[in-house]
Coordinates of C-alpha atoms in Angstrom, one line a residue:
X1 CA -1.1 1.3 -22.3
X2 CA -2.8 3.8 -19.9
X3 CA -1.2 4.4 -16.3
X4 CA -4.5 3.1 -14.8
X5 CA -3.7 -0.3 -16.6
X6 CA 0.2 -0.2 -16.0
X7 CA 1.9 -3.3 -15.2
X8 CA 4.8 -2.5 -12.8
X9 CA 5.2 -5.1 -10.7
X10 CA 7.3 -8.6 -11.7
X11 CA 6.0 -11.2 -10.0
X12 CA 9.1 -14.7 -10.4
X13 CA 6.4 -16.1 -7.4
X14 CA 8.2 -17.7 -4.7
X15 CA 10.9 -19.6 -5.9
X16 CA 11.9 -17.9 -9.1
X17 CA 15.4 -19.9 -9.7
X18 CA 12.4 -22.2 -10.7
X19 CA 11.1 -20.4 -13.4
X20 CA 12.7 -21.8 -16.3
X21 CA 9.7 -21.7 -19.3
X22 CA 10.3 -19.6 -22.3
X23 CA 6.9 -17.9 -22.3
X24 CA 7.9 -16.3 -19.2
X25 CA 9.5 -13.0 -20.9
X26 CA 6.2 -11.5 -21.5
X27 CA 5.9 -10.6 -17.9
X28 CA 9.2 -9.9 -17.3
X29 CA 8.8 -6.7 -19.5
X30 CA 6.6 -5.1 -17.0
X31 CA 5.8 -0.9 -17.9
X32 CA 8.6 0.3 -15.1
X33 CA 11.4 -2.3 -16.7
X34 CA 11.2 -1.1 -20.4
X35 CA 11.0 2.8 -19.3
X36 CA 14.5 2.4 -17.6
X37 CA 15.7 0.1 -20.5
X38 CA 17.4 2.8 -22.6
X39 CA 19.2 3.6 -19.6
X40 CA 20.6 0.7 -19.2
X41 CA 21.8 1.0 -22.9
X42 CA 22.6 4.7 -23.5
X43 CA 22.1 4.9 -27.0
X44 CA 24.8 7.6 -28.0
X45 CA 27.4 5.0 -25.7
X46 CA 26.1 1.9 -27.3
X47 CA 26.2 3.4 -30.8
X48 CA 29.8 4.6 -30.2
X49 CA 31.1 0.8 -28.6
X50 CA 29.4 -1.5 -31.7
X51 CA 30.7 1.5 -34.3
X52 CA 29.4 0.4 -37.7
X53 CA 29.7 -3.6 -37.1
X54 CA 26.1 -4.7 -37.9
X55 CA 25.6 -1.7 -40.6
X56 CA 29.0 -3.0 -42.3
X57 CA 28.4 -6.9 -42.3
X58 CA 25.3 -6.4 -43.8
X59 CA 26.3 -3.8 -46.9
X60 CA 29.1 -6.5 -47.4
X61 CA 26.3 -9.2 -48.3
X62 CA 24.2 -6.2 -50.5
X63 CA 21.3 -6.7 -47.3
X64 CA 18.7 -4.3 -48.4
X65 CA 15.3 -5.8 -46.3
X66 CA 16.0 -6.4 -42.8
X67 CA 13.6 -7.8 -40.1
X68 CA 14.2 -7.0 -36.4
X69 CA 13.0 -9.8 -34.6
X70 CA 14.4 -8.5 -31.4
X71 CA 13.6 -4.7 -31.5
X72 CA 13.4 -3.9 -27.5
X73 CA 12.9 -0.2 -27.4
X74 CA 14.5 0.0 -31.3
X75 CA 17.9 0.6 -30.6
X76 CA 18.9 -1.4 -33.4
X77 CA 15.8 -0.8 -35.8
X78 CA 16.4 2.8 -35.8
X79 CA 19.9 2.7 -36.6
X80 CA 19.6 0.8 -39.3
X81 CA 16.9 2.6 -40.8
X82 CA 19.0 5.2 -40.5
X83 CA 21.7 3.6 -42.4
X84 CA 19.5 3.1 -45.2
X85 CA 18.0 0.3 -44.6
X86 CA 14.4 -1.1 -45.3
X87 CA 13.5 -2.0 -41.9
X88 CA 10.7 -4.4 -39.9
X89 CA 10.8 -4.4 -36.3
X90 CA 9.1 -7.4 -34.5
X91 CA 9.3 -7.8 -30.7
X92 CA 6.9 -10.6 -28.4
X93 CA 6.7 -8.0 -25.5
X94 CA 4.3 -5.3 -26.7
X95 CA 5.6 -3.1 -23.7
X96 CA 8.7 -3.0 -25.7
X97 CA 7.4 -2.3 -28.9
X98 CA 5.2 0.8 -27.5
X99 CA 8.5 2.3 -26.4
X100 CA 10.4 1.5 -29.4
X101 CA 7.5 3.6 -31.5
X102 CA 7.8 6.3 -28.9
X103 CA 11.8 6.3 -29.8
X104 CA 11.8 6.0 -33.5
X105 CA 9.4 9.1 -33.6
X106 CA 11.7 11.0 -31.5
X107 CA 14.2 10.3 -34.1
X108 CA 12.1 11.5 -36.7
X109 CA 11.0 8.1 -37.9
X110 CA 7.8 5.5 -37.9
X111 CA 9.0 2.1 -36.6
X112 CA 6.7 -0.5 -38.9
X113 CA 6.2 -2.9 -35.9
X114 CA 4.4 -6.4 -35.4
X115 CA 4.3 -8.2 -32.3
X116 CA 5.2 -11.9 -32.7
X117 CA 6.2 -15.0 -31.1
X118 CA 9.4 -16.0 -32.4
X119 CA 7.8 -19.9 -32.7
X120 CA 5.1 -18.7 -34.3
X121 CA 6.9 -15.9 -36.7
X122 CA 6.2 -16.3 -40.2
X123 CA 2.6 -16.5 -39.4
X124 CA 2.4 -12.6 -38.6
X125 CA 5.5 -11.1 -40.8
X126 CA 5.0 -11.4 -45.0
X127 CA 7.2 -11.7 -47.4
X128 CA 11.4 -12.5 -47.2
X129 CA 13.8 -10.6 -45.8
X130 CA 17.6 -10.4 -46.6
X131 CA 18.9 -10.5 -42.9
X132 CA 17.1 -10.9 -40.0
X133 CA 19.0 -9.7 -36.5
X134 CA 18.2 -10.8 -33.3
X135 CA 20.0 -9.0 -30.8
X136 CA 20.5 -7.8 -27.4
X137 CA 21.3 -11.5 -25.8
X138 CA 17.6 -12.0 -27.1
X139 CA 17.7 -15.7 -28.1
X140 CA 18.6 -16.4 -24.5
X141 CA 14.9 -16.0 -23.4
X142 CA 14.2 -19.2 -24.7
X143 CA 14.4 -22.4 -22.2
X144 CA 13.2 -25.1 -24.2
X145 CA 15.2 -26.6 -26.8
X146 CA 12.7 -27.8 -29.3
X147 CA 11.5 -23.7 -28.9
X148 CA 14.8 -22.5 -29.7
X149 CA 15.2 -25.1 -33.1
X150 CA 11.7 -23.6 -34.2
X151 CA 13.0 -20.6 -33.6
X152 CA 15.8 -20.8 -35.7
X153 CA 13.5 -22.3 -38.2
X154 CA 11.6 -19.5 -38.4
X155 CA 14.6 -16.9 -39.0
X156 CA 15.9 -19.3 -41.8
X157 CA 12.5 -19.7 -43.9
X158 CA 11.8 -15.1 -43.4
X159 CA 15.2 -15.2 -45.4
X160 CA 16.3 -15.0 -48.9
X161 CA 18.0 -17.8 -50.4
X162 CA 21.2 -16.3 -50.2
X163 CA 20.2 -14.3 -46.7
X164 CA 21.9 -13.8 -43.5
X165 CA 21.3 -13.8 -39.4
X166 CA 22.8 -12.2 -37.2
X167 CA 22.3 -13.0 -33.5
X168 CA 24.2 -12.0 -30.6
X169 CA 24.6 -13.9 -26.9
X170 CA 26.3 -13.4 -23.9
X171 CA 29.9 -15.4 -22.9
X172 CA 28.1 -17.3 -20.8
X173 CA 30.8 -19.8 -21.4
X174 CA 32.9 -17.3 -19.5
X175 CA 30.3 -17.1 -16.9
X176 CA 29.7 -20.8 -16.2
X177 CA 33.4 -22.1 -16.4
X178 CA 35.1 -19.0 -15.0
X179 CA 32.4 -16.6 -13.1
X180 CA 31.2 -13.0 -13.6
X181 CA 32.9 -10.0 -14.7
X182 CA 32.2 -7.4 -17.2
X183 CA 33.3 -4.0 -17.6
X184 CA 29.7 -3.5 -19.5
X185 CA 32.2 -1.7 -22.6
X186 CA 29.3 -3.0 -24.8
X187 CA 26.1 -3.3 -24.9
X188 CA 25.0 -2.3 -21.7
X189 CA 26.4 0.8 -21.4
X190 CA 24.4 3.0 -19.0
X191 CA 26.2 4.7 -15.9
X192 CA 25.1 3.9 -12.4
X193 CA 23.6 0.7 -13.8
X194 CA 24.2 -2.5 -11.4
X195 CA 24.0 -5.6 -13.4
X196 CA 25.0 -8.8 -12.2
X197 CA 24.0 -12.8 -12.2
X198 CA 22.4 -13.8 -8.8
X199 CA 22.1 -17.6 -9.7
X200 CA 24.4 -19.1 -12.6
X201 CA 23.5 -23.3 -12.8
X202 CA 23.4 -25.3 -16.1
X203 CA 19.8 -24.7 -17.0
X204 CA 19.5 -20.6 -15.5
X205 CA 21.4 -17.6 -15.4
X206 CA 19.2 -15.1 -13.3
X207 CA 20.3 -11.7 -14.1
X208 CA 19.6 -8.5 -11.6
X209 CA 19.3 -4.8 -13.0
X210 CA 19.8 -2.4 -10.2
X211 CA 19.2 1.2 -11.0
X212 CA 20.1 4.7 -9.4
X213 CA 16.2 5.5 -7.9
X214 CA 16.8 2.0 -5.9
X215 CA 14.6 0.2 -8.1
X216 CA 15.5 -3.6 -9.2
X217 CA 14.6 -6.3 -11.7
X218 CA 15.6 -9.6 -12.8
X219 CA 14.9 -11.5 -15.9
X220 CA 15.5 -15.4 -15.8
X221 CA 17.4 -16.6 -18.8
X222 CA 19.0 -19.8 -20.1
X223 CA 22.7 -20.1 -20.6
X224 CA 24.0 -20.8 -24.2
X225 CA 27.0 -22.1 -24.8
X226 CA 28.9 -20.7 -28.0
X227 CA 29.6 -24.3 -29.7
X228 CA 25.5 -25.4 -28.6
X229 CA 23.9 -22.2 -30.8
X230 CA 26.5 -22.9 -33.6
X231 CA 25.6 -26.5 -33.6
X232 CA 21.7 -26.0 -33.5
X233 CA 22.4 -23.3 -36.7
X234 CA 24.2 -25.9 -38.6
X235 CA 20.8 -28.5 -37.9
X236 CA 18.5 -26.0 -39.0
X237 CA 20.3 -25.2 -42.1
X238 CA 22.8 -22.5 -42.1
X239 CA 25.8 -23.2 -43.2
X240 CA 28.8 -20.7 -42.9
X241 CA 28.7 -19.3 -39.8
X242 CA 31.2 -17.1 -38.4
X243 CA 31.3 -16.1 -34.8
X244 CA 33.0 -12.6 -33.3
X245 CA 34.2 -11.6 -29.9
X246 CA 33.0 -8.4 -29.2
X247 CA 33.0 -7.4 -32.5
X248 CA 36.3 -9.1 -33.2
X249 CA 37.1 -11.6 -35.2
X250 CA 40.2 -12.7 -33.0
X251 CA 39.5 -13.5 -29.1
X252 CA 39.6 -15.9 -26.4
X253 CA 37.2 -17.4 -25.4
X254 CA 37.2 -16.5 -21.9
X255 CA 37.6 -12.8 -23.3
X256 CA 34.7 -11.3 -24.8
X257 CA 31.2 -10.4 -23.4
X258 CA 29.3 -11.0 -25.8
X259 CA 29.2 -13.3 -28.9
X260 CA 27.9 -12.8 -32.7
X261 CA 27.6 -14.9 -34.5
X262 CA 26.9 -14.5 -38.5
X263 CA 25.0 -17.3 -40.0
X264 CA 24.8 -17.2 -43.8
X265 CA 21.6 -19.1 -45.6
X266 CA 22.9 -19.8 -48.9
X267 CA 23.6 -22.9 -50.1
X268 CA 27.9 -23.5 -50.3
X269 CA 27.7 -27.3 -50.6
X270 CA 30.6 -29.4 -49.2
X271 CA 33.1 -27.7 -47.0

């Protein structure tokens, strides 16, 4: 996208606790947002606090085709190609995908990328895939919940029979029942970064980004609850699903930052 074309500017209007519609991520990605995105993550940090977790879970399964439904600036999508893997990176935000290329070529690699709508996803990707990932508290963009069961529909019938998603969400268990805090050890791992919630209700959880140069941006999300994504997982098919803390196994609830949980396609029968 050319400067004289730029988007900068997010515009929630004027009450933007109201906005609450899934299709409203597209222009939260504005040009200025996604060029300070990988300093929100820090890439070396990030890559030291998740270690080998993803890379690990999926040589344990024998994963050798992996789609990226979530790529953002290809955090994710370039380590795993660089791990081996055969990788397809598919965001809905083109703004993010542009930068993701930009990042995998620094790298030394070509990102294969496709934009797509989530709802809409086998429709632009071919073929199956042995895991799909959706990560980076991704899922959360999506309000309604006939969206998100299509959604999920759409990662199950990408994967192998005997495939596997992964797909990560923030505690906000933690945050509803208990309030905010976070010591950003994962994920967001970028100094001088502010982020915080500025409205938390049952339907919204309206995040603010703060950055060093005094520039600020929100993005309105919905608030999972752990037990709700398991349970709409199960309904769409998966059955073994196992859900880490932080890249722990063992945690309170109240504990972690993040969630992942690990949702196995093939067919086990009765448990």
């Amino acid at each position: 996208m050319s400067n004289a074309t730029a988007n900068t500017e997010q515009d929630f209007g004027d009450k933007p606790t109201e906005r609450r519609d899934t299709d409203n991520y597209v222009h939260e990605y504005v040009d200025s947002f996604v060029d300070k995105w990988d300093d929100l993550i820090d890439w070396d940090s990030r890559a030291k606090s998740e270690g080998s977790f993803f890379i690990d879970v999926l040589k344990e399964r024998g994963a050798k085709r992996v789609l990226d439904v979530a790529t953002g600036t290809g955090f994710h999508s370039v380590r795993l190609l660089e791990a081996g893997f055969d990788v397809v990176s598919v965001d809905g935000a083109p703004e993010m995908l542009v930068k993701a290329f930009e990042n995998g070529r620094k790298r030394g690699h070509i990102l294969r990328t496709t934009q797509a709508d989530w709802r809409e996803l086998n429709r632009d990707i071919y073929g199956r895939y042995d895991a799909v990932v959706c990560l980076g508290n991704s899922f959360t963009h999506l309000f309604n919940e006939n969206d998100r069961r299509k959604a999920l529909a759409e990662f199950y019938a990408a994967l192998n029979h005997d495939g596997v998603l992964i797909l990560d969400q923030r505690n906000y268990d933690a945050i509803l029942d208990h309030g905010y805090s976070s010591a950003h050890t994962f994920y967001y791992c970028g100094d001088n970064v502010s982020v915080y919630p500025e409205h938390v209700d049952d339907g919204l959880a309206r995040f603010r980004y703060a950055f060093p140069d005094k520039s600020v941006f929100h993005l309105n999300m919905y608030p999972l609850r752990k037990a709700y994504v398991r349970r709409l997982m199960r309904e769409v098919g998966f059955q073994n699903i196992e859900t880490f803390g932080d890249f722990k196994e063992t945690y309170h609830d109240a504990e972690p930052d993040f969630f992942i949980h690990v949702a196995d396609k093939r067919y086990m029968g009765e448990k």
